[in-house]
Amino acid sequence: MERSFAQEVEKLQLKKGELFHGEGILAVTKALLQSGVSYVGGYQGAPISHLIDVLGDARDLLDELGIYFENSASEAGAAAMLSASVNYPVRGAVTWKSTVGTNVASDALSNLSSAGVLGGALIILGEDYGEGSSIIQERTHSFAMKSQMWLLDPRPNLTSIVKSVEQGFELSEASNTPVMIQLRIRACHVHGSFVASDNRAPVFSTHNPLLKARFDPGVINLPPATYAQEKHKIDQRWPAAVKYIQDNQLNEHFPGDCEDVGIVAPGGLYNGLIGAMQQLGLADSFGKSRIPILALNVVYPLVPEELLAFCRGKRAVLMVEEGQPNHIEEALNAFLRKSDIATEVHGKGAFPMAGEYTGEVLLKGVSNFIDAVAPAGLQADTVHMRATDLVRVKADAAQQLGNPVPVRPPGFCVGCPERPVFSALKMTKKKFGDIHISADIGCHTFGALAPFQVGNTVLGYGLGLASSSGIGHLMDKRVISIMGDGGFWHGGLTTGVVNAVYNQHDSVLVIMKNGYTSATGTQVIPSSPSQPVKPVALDIETTLRGVGVKWVKTVPSYKVGQMLETLSDAMTTTTPGLKVIIADGECQLERQRRIKPQIARSLAAKERVVTTRFGIDSDVCTGDHSCIRISGCPSLTIKPNPSALRTDPVASVNNGCVGCGLCGENAHAAVLCPSFYKAEIIRNPSRFDRIKHRLRSKVIGWMAGQSRVAA
Amino acid sequence: MNPQTKSFSILIAALGGEGGGVLADWLVAAASSMEFPVQSTSVPGVAQRTGATNYYIELYPVPRSELAGATPVFALTPSPGRVDLVAATELMEAGRAVQSGFTHPERTTLVASTHREYAVAEKVIPGDGRYDGQGVMDVARTLSKKVHLFDMRQLALQHGTVINSVLFGAMLGTGELPLSRQACEQAIRDSGKAVKASLAGFNAGFEAVANPAAVAAPAVAEAAAEAAPTRKPTGPLADLIARYPESLHAILQAGVEQLVDYQDLGYAMTYMERVAQVHQAQIAGEKAGPDTTREAARYLALWMSYEDVIRVADLKSRAQRLQRVRTEVGAGPNDPMRVTEFLKPGLDELCSVLPRGIANMLRARLKDRAHQLHVGIHLRSDTVLGFAALVALRSLRGIRPRTWRFDREQQAIKRWLSSLQAALALDGALAHEIALAGNVVKGYGETNERGHRNLDRILAIAAEAGPGNAAAIAERVRAERLRALSEGETPSPVVSNTNPVIKPISFVPRRKSAARSD
């Protein structure tokens, strides 16, 4: 991690009454410190990586308060950390990306929530659903329900978010239950402000340790305790939670003059809902709404009394519930039915069953509801006309544009060390015919996109190799699996490598060793070259040999030819068992962050610096673009053809080039055209450099030719 | 406070790494400094890399002090008809915002850069896969209240800054942004990074919008690059060219220049004779128009100047080229510079400089191992010896007409032309298609081989043409050409062991081989 978060760390030290300006996820971090938390853990992933990055840089502050922080090895590890709160009155918080992280953590979470907690246990979930999401589309809500953990979904403004973190701990302690707080991507990245209060040093901390271990057979997950625990959930913890939520009015009721209808929405969707209502003339800029709104900052458990009280006397309510299954809507219907209240519930139907509730979706949904129920005192048709006018433009645009503009999915950065590996893999496929390739999660998942289209399945983080174990035995050729070093330490070592060695799989594994979990924001992992605190970095190759892998070869990522040879080797060797190729090349983002300042300094200090760049002779290039089809580098692009005869654009290298060398490697490995050249410019040259240059340019100047023109 | 005052919404459409986040921070800082309630959101995550990403900002243009503690409720996602200002760092991203319905004819001002960062989908196409940028601009104009489009990358380069500062200035220049210039510039200063350059870019962007005259310049330059040149015939063959219809002059002139440069005046004469035959056939046939002759002339010139080792060495060893490299990589005339050429000559390249007889013999001998014969050369063309090697190859120009490759290309060209002339007597559409088919033979090594195979296929189809089926044949020729040109094959690797024998998979380790590890 070459980035510094010193600025953010300063914000974590704000005192009572001072105004905090910053990101949502940073506000959560501050709120943790204000709640007297004793320990924090987590596993990085957008959109909560920032919490981990910042706490990682805030060691001094944490030491001063006596808080233990660790960057857990996986979400499972982070969740298990919360066991500290089972027996002891200490507050703890962990964080990860949901739902994927919650999947990994669910074993520990189920056991934790069954045993129950004494100290407040908070799980901060970065909900990666909808636009910009990088994962499968599921709901965290179902996890909360199956394990009876409480789920907070606060309104997405910093004050509400901070408040619900603080109340989350209290709710957890009041009901002996771990509490999850769900923050959507945009809520994590929302930039706003709140009034800070002082940080609270925890009662029990690294400075003031617990003196006595507590044994309570009741919290051990063995029968008969487990049966008692389940009853305790239902008889004690649930009612306690409901009571706390009611007494402290965690859910908010916003009145409106159209009393005959109402809207129920999770806090997280409140702003979007108001936004849509503002556009339809149903709310003002300050959220004053014509229609009464019940904002559920706690979406599980629900408080039947509150919902019934809200619905009583209303003809219809609109349930705004993103994603599916629509648990809340179903529960609401059941409540109404049981207590014989005839209020109609409009939810899915007015809204689509699946997909993010963007501004457009909310506009349509609310207007559909108004159309259907025509609230007293509202001009339903004017609302309808507004809505249609607003969303009209999209259809017009589609119609006028004809074909949609080219998609632009995320891809490998300029000079990424993973790109050359996929060049080699694509050529390997060309050579051996279609090989089955089990891809993994990480930046390298982009290998499945154009121009490489390498990767047949993605089953989860670190599961690249594990997901090949079935198909590997059913294919005529050896299969290739891909795994990042992040995934390797996250679980790929055991689920993949150890499993393959133990079960004697005969397949090929490519480990992308770029030194960080790059896709999540280049956090350090056990094998990172630069370790912030722990002095020792673990070595992947040693680990592999340690678990009995015989065939291990490390290849520099950028050496396409060598990678191609090694892959062919691995595909054809008679050596049985797992064959591992470690593609070794540091994440270019991190590398640039490190060397750019260095180069700048050297240049300033008038030291000799050699900068490398690639280029293409546009008069030699014939516009076939095969170089692009095995690279896709953002800085290897196209430009109008300078020739008066040619019409197709020529390939060209733009200023973004960092001189990683892939173009040259590909030119050789794939026998591309001779248009590529590498230019190494010597800044602040030595005297010798200059003399040599002068002599050479002179001689070359004599030899240099001209374009021939007929006299 | 007046609840009717609406909050002001800004959508920034950018690509990862273009500083969209910094721009959002600047806007937030500027708004905060004016005491305006403000909120920004984004969805970075992995889109932070090279993908399309956007930043959404809402601010309430009334100082907190006048709000009596009331706080506006801001939306977190842009919504159709809600956005006041759409700012895009690139043309297609502007198009994406329009396509998503975020511009509204009554409310939205669009300010965007007209330059293109081509998407992979556009770049991988062998021919020209570029999306029609003009179309996007036209649609943007009809679906926005106001648009300001100009090449911001150009300005950013001029002022040695990143595009986001230029865009920031342009946004303020529209006069829509309810922020003071002073506040915006202060925000840049406070950010503390490359302040001077950023401010210069900011000012340039502001001026470009505030004073549209400046905007026209780069836009036109862009167009000029694309437009086909219209030139008067010059040089010894001028009057020869002048006899042809005006619409052919530019191509013929360019063709002659290309071939004089490639070989000599005589070769250019041959070119003109071939063109003459095509043209006469076109006139006589009365089926096709001059366009057909023009396209034939275009591809004939390109084909006749096929890229062999001699040509490549020639082009790479010219004074203009040495200069061009320096400008392209941004090296001063006195900066020492190492230049490495990546050449991987194989049998084809060798034969392209050998006499017919020897070449045929070699090819017959080595055809099975042709793929292994490539030798990768890192030629240091900045060294005297390396450059001399290029000069030596260049000097082989004289013997080119006696080489195997020359012979081969001329044969193919003749086949193509005779097929074309036959078609000109038969059917205009077919003739035009065959003329265009001259484009399929190009490139180096394998690509070129493929080109020849494809042309043979096309000429075979053309040969079936008769009075009855000409139209149908034309269609098939067209289809075949398009297939050939879109044939985006992955260049095949060259590693020592070709056609490897894949060993049977062994799941039970054999003691003996298990011991050895390769």
Short mmCIF file of N, CA and C in Angstrom, two decimals, chain A residues 493-541:
data_model
loop_
_atom_site.label_atom_id
_atom_site.label_comp_id
_atom_site.label_asym_id
_atom_site.label_seq_id
_atom_site.Cartn_x
_atom_site.Cartn_y
_atom_site.Cartn_z
N LEU A 493 -5.18 -21.53 -1.04
CA LEU A 493 -4.12 -22.46 -0.64
C LEU A 493 -4.73 -23.78 -0.18
N THR A 494 -5.75 -23.70 0.69
CA THR A 494 -6.32 -24.94 1.24
C THR A 494 -7.36 -25.54 0.29
N THR A 495 -8.35 -24.72 -0.11
CA THR A 495 -9.43 -25.29 -0.94
C THR A 495 -8.90 -25.70 -2.31
N GLY A 496 -7.86 -25.03 -2.78
CA GLY A 496 -7.36 -25.30 -4.12
C GLY A 496 -6.13 -26.17 -4.12
N VAL A 497 -5.01 -25.59 -3.69
CA VAL A 497 -3.72 -26.27 -3.82
C VAL A 497 -3.68 -27.55 -3.00
N VAL A 498 -3.95 -27.43 -1.68
CA VAL A 498 -3.87 -28.61 -0.82
C VAL A 498 -4.81 -29.70 -1.33
N ASN A 499 -6.01 -29.28 -1.71
CA ASN A 499 -6.98 -30.24 -2.23
C ASN A 499 -6.46 -30.93 -3.50
N ALA A 500 -5.86 -30.14 -4.38
CA ALA A 500 -5.38 -30.70 -5.65
C ALA A 500 -4.21 -31.66 -5.41
N VAL A 501 -3.33 -31.28 -4.48
CA VAL A 501 -2.18 -32.15 -4.18
C VAL A 501 -2.70 -33.44 -3.55
N TYR A 502 -3.58 -33.29 -2.57
CA TYR A 502 -4.07 -34.46 -1.85
C TYR A 502 -4.81 -35.41 -2.79
N ASN A 503 -5.63 -34.85 -3.66
CA ASN A 503 -6.41 -35.69 -4.57
C ASN A 503 -5.69 -35.95 -5.90
N GLN A 504 -4.41 -35.58 -5.95
CA GLN A 504 -3.55 -35.89 -7.10
C GLN A 504 -4.16 -35.40 -8.42
N HIS A 505 -4.62 -34.15 -8.45
CA HIS A 505 -5.10 -33.59 -9.71
C HIS A 505 -3.94 -33.39 -10.67
N ASP A 506 -4.19 -33.68 -11.94
CA ASP A 506 -3.17 -33.42 -12.95
C ASP A 506 -3.61 -32.19 -13.74
N SER A 507 -3.33 -31.02 -13.22
CA SER A 507 -3.76 -29.81 -13.92
C SER A 507 -2.75 -28.69 -13.71
N VAL A 508 -3.03 -27.56 -14.32
CA VAL A 508 -2.11 -26.43 -14.33
C VAL A 508 -2.71 -25.26 -13.58
N LEU A 509 -1.94 -24.63 -12.71
CA LEU A 509 -2.40 -23.46 -11.98
C LEU A 509 -1.47 -22.29 -12.26
N VAL A 510 -2.07 -21.15 -12.64
CA VAL A 510 -1.29 -19.92 -12.82
C VAL A 510 -1.63 -18.98 -11.67
N ILE A 511 -0.64 -18.64 -10.87
CA ILE A 511 -0.85 -17.71 -9.75
C ILE A 511 -0.34 -16.33 -10.16
N MET A 512 -1.25 -15.37 -10.14
CA MET A 512 -0.89 -13.99 -10.47
C MET A 512 -0.30 -13.35 -9.22
N LYS A 513 1.00 -13.25 -9.17
CA LYS A 513 1.65 -12.70 -7.98
C LYS A 513 1.97 -11.23 -8.23
N ASN A 514 1.00 -10.36 -7.91
CA ASN A 514 1.28 -8.93 -8.11
C ASN A 514 1.47 -8.21 -6.78
N GLY A 515 1.42 -8.97 -5.69
CA GLY A 515 1.86 -8.42 -4.41
C GLY A 515 0.81 -7.78 -3.54
N TYR A 516 -0.41 -7.62 -4.07
CA TYR A 516 -1.46 -6.95 -3.29
C TYR A 516 -2.82 -7.50 -3.70
N THR A 517 -3.87 -7.18 -2.93
CA THR A 517 -5.22 -7.41 -3.43
C THR A 517 -5.59 -6.15 -4.22
N SER A 518 -5.22 -6.17 -5.49
CA SER A 518 -5.26 -4.93 -6.26
C SER A 518 -6.68 -4.46 -6.55
N ALA A 519 -7.58 -5.40 -6.82
CA ALA A 519 -8.94 -5.01 -7.22
C ALA A 519 -9.66 -4.26 -6.10
N THR A 520 -9.25 -4.52 -4.86
CA THR A 520 -9.94 -3.89 -3.73
C THR A 520 -9.24 -2.59 -3.32
N GLY A 521 -8.16 -2.24 -4.01
CA GLY A 521 -7.46 -1.00 -3.67
C GLY A 521 -6.06 -1.26 -3.15
N THR A 522 -5.43 -2.33 -3.66
CA THR A 522 -4.04 -2.69 -3.33
C THR A 522 -3.76 -2.68 -1.83
N GLN A 523 -4.52 -3.51 -1.09
CA GLN A 523 -4.16 -3.72 0.32
C GLN A 523 -3.07 -4.79 0.39
N VAL A 524 -2.31 -4.76 1.49
CA VAL A 524 -1.22 -5.73 1.62
C VAL A 524 -1.77 -7.12 1.97
N ILE A 525 -1.03 -8.14 1.56
CA ILE A 525 -1.34 -9.53 1.88
C ILE A 525 -0.07 -10.16 2.45
N PRO A 526 -0.17 -11.37 2.99
CA PRO A 526 1.02 -11.95 3.64
C PRO A 526 2.28 -11.93 2.77
N SER A 527 2.11 -11.97 1.44
CA SER A 527 3.30 -12.03 0.58
C SER A 527 3.64 -10.69 -0.06
N SER A 528 3.05 -9.62 0.44
CA SER A 528 3.34 -8.30 -0.14
C SER A 528 4.81 -7.94 0.06
N PRO A 529 5.41 -7.31 -0.97
CA PRO A 529 6.81 -6.92 -0.84
C PRO A 529 7.05 -5.95 0.32
N SER A 530 6.16 -4.98 0.49
CA SER A 530 6.35 -4.02 1.59
C SER A 530 5.30 -4.29 2.66
N GLN A 531 5.76 -4.62 3.85
CA GLN A 531 4.84 -4.93 4.96
C GLN A 531 4.82 -3.76 5.94
N PRO A 532 3.62 -3.22 6.21
CA PRO A 532 3.53 -2.05 7.08
C PRO A 532 4.03 -2.32 8.50
N VAL A 533 3.49 -3.35 9.15
CA VAL A 533 3.88 -3.59 10.55
C VAL A 533 4.71 -4.86 10.69
N LYS A 534 4.07 -6.00 10.30
CA LYS A 534 4.77 -7.28 10.50
C LYS A 534 6.01 -7.29 9.62
N PRO A 535 7.16 -7.59 10.16
CA PRO A 535 8.40 -7.53 9.39
C PRO A 535 8.49 -8.64 8.33
N VAL A 536 7.84 -9.79 8.58
CA VAL A 536 8.05 -10.93 7.71
C VAL A 536 7.00 -11.01 6.60
N ALA A 537 7.48 -11.23 5.37
CA ALA A 537 6.57 -11.49 4.26
C ALA A 537 6.63 -12.97 3.92
N LEU A 538 5.48 -13.63 3.80
CA LEU A 538 5.45 -15.06 3.49
C LEU A 538 5.73 -15.26 2.00
N ASP A 539 6.32 -16.39 1.65
CA ASP A 539 6.70 -16.65 0.26
C ASP A 539 5.80 -17.73 -0.33
N ILE A 540 5.21 -17.44 -1.48
CA ILE A 540 4.24 -18.36 -2.08
C ILE A 540 4.93 -19.65 -2.55
N GLU A 541 6.07 -19.52 -3.21
CA GLU A 541 6.73 -20.72 -3.75
C GLU A 541 7.10 -21.68 -2.62
#
